[in-house]
GROMACS .gro file of C-alpha atoms in nm:
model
  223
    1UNK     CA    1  -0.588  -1.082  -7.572
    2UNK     CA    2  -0.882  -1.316  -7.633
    3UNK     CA    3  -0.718  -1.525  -7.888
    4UNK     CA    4  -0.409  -1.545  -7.611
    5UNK     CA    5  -0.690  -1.643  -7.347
    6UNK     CA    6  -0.802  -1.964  -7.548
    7UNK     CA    7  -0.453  -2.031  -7.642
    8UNK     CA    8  -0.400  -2.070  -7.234
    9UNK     CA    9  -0.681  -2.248  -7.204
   10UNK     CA   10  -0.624  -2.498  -7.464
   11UNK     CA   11  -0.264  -2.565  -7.340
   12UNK     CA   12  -0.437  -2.585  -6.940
   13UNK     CA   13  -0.682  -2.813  -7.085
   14UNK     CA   14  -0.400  -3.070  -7.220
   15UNK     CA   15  -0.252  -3.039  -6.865
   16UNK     CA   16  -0.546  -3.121  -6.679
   17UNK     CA   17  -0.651  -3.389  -6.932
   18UNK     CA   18  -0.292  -3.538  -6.885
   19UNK     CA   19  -0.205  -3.517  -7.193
   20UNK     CA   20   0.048  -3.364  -7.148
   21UNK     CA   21   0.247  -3.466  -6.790
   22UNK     CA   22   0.465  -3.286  -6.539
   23UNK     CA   23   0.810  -3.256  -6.730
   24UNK     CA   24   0.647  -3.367  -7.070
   25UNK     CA   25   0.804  -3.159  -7.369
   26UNK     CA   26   0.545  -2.958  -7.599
   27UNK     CA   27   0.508  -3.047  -7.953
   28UNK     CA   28   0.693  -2.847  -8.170
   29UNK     CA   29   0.564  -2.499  -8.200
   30UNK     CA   30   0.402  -2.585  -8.544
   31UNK     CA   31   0.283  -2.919  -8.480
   32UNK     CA   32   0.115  -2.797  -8.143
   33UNK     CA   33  -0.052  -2.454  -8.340
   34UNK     CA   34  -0.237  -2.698  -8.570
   35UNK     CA   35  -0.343  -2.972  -8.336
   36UNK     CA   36  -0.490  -2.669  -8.136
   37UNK     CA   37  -0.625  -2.498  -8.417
   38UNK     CA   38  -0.425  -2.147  -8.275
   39UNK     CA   39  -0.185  -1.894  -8.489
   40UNK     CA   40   0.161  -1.953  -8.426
   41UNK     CA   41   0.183  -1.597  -8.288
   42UNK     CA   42  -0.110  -1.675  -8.033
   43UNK     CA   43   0.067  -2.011  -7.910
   44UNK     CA   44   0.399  -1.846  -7.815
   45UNK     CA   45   0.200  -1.529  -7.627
   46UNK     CA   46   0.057  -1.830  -7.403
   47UNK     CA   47   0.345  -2.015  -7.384
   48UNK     CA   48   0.526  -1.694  -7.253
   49UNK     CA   49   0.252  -1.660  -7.003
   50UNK     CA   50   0.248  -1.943  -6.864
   51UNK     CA   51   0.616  -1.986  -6.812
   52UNK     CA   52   0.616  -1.664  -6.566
   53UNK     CA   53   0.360  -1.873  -6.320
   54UNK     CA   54   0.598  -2.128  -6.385
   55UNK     CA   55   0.349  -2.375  -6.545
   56UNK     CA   56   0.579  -2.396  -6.839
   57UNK     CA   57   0.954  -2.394  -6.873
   58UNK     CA   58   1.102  -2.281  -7.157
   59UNK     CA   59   1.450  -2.398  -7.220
   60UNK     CA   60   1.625  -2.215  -7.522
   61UNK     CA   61   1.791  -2.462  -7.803
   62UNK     CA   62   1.581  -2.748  -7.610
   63UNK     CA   63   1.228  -2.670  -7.622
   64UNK     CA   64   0.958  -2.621  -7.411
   65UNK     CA   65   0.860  -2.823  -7.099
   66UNK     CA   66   0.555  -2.882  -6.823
   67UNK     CA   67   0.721  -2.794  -6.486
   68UNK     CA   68   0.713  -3.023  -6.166
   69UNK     CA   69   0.414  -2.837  -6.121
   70UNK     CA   70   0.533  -2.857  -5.748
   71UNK     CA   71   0.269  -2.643  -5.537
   72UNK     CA   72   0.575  -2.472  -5.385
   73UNK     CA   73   0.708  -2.341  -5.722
   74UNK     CA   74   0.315  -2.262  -5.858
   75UNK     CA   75   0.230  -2.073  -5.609
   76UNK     CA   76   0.596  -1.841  -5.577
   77UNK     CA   77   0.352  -1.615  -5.822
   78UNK     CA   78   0.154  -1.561  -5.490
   79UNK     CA   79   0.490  -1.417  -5.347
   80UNK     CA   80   0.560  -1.182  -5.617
   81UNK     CA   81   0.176  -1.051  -5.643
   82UNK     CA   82   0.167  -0.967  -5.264
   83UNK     CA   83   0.445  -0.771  -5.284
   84UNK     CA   84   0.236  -0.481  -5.453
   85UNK     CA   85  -0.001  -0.474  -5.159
   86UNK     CA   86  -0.059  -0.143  -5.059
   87UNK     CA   87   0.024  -0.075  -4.651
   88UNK     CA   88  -0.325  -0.062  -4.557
   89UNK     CA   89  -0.407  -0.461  -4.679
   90UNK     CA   90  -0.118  -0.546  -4.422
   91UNK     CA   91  -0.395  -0.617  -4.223
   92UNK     CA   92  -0.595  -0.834  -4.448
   93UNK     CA   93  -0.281  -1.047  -4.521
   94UNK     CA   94  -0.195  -1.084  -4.141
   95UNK     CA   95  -0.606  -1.229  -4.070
   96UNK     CA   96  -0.521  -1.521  -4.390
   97UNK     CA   97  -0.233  -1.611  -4.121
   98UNK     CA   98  -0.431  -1.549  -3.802
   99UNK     CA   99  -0.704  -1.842  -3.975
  100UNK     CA  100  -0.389  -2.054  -4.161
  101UNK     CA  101  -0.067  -2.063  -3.929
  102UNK     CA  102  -0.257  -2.161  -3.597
  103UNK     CA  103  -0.413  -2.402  -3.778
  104UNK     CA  104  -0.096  -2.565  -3.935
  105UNK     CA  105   0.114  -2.511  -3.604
  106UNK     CA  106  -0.205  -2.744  -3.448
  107UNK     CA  107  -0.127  -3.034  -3.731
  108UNK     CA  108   0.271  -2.983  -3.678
  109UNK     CA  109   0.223  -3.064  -3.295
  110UNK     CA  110   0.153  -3.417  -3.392
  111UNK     CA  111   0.360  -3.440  -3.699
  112UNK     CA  112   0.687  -3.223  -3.635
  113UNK     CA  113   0.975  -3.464  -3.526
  114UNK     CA  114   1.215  -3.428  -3.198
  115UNK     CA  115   1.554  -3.297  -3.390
  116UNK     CA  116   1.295  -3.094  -3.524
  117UNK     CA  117   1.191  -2.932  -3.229
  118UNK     CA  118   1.534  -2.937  -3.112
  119UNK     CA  119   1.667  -2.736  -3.400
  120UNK     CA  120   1.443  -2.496  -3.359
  121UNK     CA  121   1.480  -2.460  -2.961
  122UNK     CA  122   1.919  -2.437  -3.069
  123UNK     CA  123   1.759  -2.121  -3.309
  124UNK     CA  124   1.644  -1.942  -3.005
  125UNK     CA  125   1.900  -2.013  -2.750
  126UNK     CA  126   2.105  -1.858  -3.053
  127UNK     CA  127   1.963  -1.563  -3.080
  128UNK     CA  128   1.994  -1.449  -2.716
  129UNK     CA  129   1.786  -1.219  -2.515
  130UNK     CA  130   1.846  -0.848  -2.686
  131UNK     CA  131   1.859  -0.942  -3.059
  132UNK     CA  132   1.856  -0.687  -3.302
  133UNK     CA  133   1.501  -0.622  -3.467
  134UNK     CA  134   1.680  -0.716  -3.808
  135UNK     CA  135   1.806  -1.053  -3.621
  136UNK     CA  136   1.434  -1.115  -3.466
  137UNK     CA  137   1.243  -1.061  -3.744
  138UNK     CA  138   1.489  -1.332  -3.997
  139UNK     CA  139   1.456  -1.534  -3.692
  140UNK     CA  140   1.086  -1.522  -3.687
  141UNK     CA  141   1.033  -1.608  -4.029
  142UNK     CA  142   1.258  -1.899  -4.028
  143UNK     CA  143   1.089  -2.051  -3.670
  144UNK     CA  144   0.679  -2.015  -3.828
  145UNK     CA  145   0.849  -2.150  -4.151
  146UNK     CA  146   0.976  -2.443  -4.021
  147UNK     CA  147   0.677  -2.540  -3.797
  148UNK     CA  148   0.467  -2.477  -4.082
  149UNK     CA  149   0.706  -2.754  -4.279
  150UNK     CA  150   0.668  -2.977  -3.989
  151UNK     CA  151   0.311  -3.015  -4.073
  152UNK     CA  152   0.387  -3.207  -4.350
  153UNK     CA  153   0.142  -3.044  -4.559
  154UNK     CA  154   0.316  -2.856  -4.878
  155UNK     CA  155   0.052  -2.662  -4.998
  156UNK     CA  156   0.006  -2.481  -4.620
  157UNK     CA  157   0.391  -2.428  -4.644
  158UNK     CA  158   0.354  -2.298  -4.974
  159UNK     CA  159   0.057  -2.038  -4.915
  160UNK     CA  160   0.189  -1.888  -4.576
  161UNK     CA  161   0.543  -1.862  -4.743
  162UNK     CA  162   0.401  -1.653  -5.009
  163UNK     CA  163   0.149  -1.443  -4.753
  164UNK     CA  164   0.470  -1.403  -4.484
  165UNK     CA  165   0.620  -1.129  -4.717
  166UNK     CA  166   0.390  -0.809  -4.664
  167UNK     CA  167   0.404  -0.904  -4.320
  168UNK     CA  168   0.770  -0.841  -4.273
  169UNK     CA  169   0.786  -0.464  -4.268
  170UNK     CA  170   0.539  -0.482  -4.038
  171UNK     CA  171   0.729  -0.675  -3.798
  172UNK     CA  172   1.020  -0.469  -3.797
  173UNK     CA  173   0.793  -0.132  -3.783
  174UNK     CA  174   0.684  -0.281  -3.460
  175UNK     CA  175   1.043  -0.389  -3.311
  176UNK     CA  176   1.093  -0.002  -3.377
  177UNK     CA  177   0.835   0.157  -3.219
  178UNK     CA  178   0.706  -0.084  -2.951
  179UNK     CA  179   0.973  -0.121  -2.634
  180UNK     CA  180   0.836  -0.482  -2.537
  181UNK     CA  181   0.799  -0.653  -2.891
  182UNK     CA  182   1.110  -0.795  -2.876
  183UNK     CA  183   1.056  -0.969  -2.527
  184UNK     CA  184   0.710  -1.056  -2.588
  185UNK     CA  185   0.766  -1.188  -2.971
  186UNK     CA  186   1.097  -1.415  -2.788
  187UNK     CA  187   0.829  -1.538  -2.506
  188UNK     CA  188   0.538  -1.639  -2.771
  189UNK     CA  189   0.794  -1.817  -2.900
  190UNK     CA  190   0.918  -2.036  -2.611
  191UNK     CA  191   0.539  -2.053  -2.535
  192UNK     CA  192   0.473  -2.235  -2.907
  193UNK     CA  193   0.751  -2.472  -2.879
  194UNK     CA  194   0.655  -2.593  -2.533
  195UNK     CA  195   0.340  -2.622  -2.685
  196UNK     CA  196   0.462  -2.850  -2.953
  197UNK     CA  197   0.679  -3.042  -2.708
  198UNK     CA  198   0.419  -3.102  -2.493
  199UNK     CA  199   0.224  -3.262  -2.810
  200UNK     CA  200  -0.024  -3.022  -2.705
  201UNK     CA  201  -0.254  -2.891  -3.072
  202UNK     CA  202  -0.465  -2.673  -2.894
  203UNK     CA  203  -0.208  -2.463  -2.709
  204UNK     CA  204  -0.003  -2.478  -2.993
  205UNK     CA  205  -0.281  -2.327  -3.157
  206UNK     CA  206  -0.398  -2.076  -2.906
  207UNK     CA  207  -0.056  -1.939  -2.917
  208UNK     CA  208   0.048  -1.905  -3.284
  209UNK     CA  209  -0.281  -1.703  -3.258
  210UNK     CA  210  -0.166  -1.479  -3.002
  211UNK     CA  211   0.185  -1.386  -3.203
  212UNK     CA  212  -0.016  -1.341  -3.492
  213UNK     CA  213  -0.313  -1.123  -3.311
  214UNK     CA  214  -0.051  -0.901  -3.116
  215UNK     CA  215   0.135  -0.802  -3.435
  216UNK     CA  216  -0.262  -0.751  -3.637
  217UNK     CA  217  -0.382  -0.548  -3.260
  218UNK     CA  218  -0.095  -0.316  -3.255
  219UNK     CA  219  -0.047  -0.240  -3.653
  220UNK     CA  220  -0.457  -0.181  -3.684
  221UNK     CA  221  -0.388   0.098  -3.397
  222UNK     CA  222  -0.104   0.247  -3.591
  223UNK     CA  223  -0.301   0.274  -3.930
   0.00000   0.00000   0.00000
């Protein structure tokens, strides 16, 4: 495993050099074992690594590539890894997106655009007043998703994509059990759009961390 470990290293250390670029092909495998000084056997553990966190893309009969190294498509590993969380880290999860989300719903209020806002104001009027838990809890991902993209900043996007998964069965544990979830989660949300209309960062802020505390308050009761 240590010879694998400075075979990574080596090939990370050509990346962040830049010599080798986003969408570059490696060396042959050969030619890049030598230059490195590394086994052939070592070389192609590493390169296997790093193509599942999508650093590397390996393309049979073609070779092998540096990705876009797009933070969206590095950090889909995040994704994958919280889905192993274990029910009582729910919480932890949920307080990264009481400190991140407000905070990115504040930058979208000057950022996101009108047909923007209008879109997402069409996405509520569409999903009516008595929407099924299933229905509120696609919807709810989708609205927080794309105020986070209104932001304009990818990385944010990235991060509270990958951290909205563990958070999901939550939601939907709560439409269950709690009678007024699905009126109160449908009136935060009207509350963060008029927010954002408004231009307003601060109430925009306040209330993406009220959705986010009401859904943390009632799951650390049920725990």
């Amino acid at each position: 495993m240590a010879v694998t470990d400075e075979a990574i290293e080596k090939i990370k250390g050509m990346i962040v050099s830049g010599a080798l670029r986003p969408g570059d092909r490696l060396p042959k495998e050969s030619e890049l074992a030598a230059e490195l000084g590394l086994s052939r056997n070592s070389l192609r553990e590493a390169v296997r690594a790093l193509s599942l966190i999508r650093i590397l893309d390996v393309r049979q009969g073609d070779g092998t590539y540096v990705t876009s190294l797009d933070p969206q498509l590095l950090l889909e590993a995040l994704s994958f890894v919280v889905d192993f969380h274990r029910d009582d880290t729910v919480l932890e999860f949920l307080a990264v997106r009481r400190i991140l989300e407000p905070a990115a719903t504040a930058m979208a209020a000057s950022r996101i655009s009108e047909q923007q806002l209008d879109a997402l104001s069409a996405q509520l009027d569409a999903l009516g007043g008595a929407p099924s838990v299933e229905e509120l809890v696609a919807c709810d991902l989708e609205f927080h998703r794309s105020i986070v993209r209104g932001s304009g900043n990818s990385v944010l996007c990235s991060l509270l994509d990958g951290l909205s998964g563990p958070t999901t069965r939550a939601r939907i544990w709560r439409g269950l059990t709690q009678e007024d979830a699905v009126s109160r989660t449908l009136r935060e949300h009207r509350a963060i759009l008029a927010a954002l209309r408004d231009r307003d960062a601060e109430a925009a802020r306040s209330w993406a961390t009220v959705h986010i505390a009401s859904v943390e308050q009632w799951l650390r009761s049920t725990l």
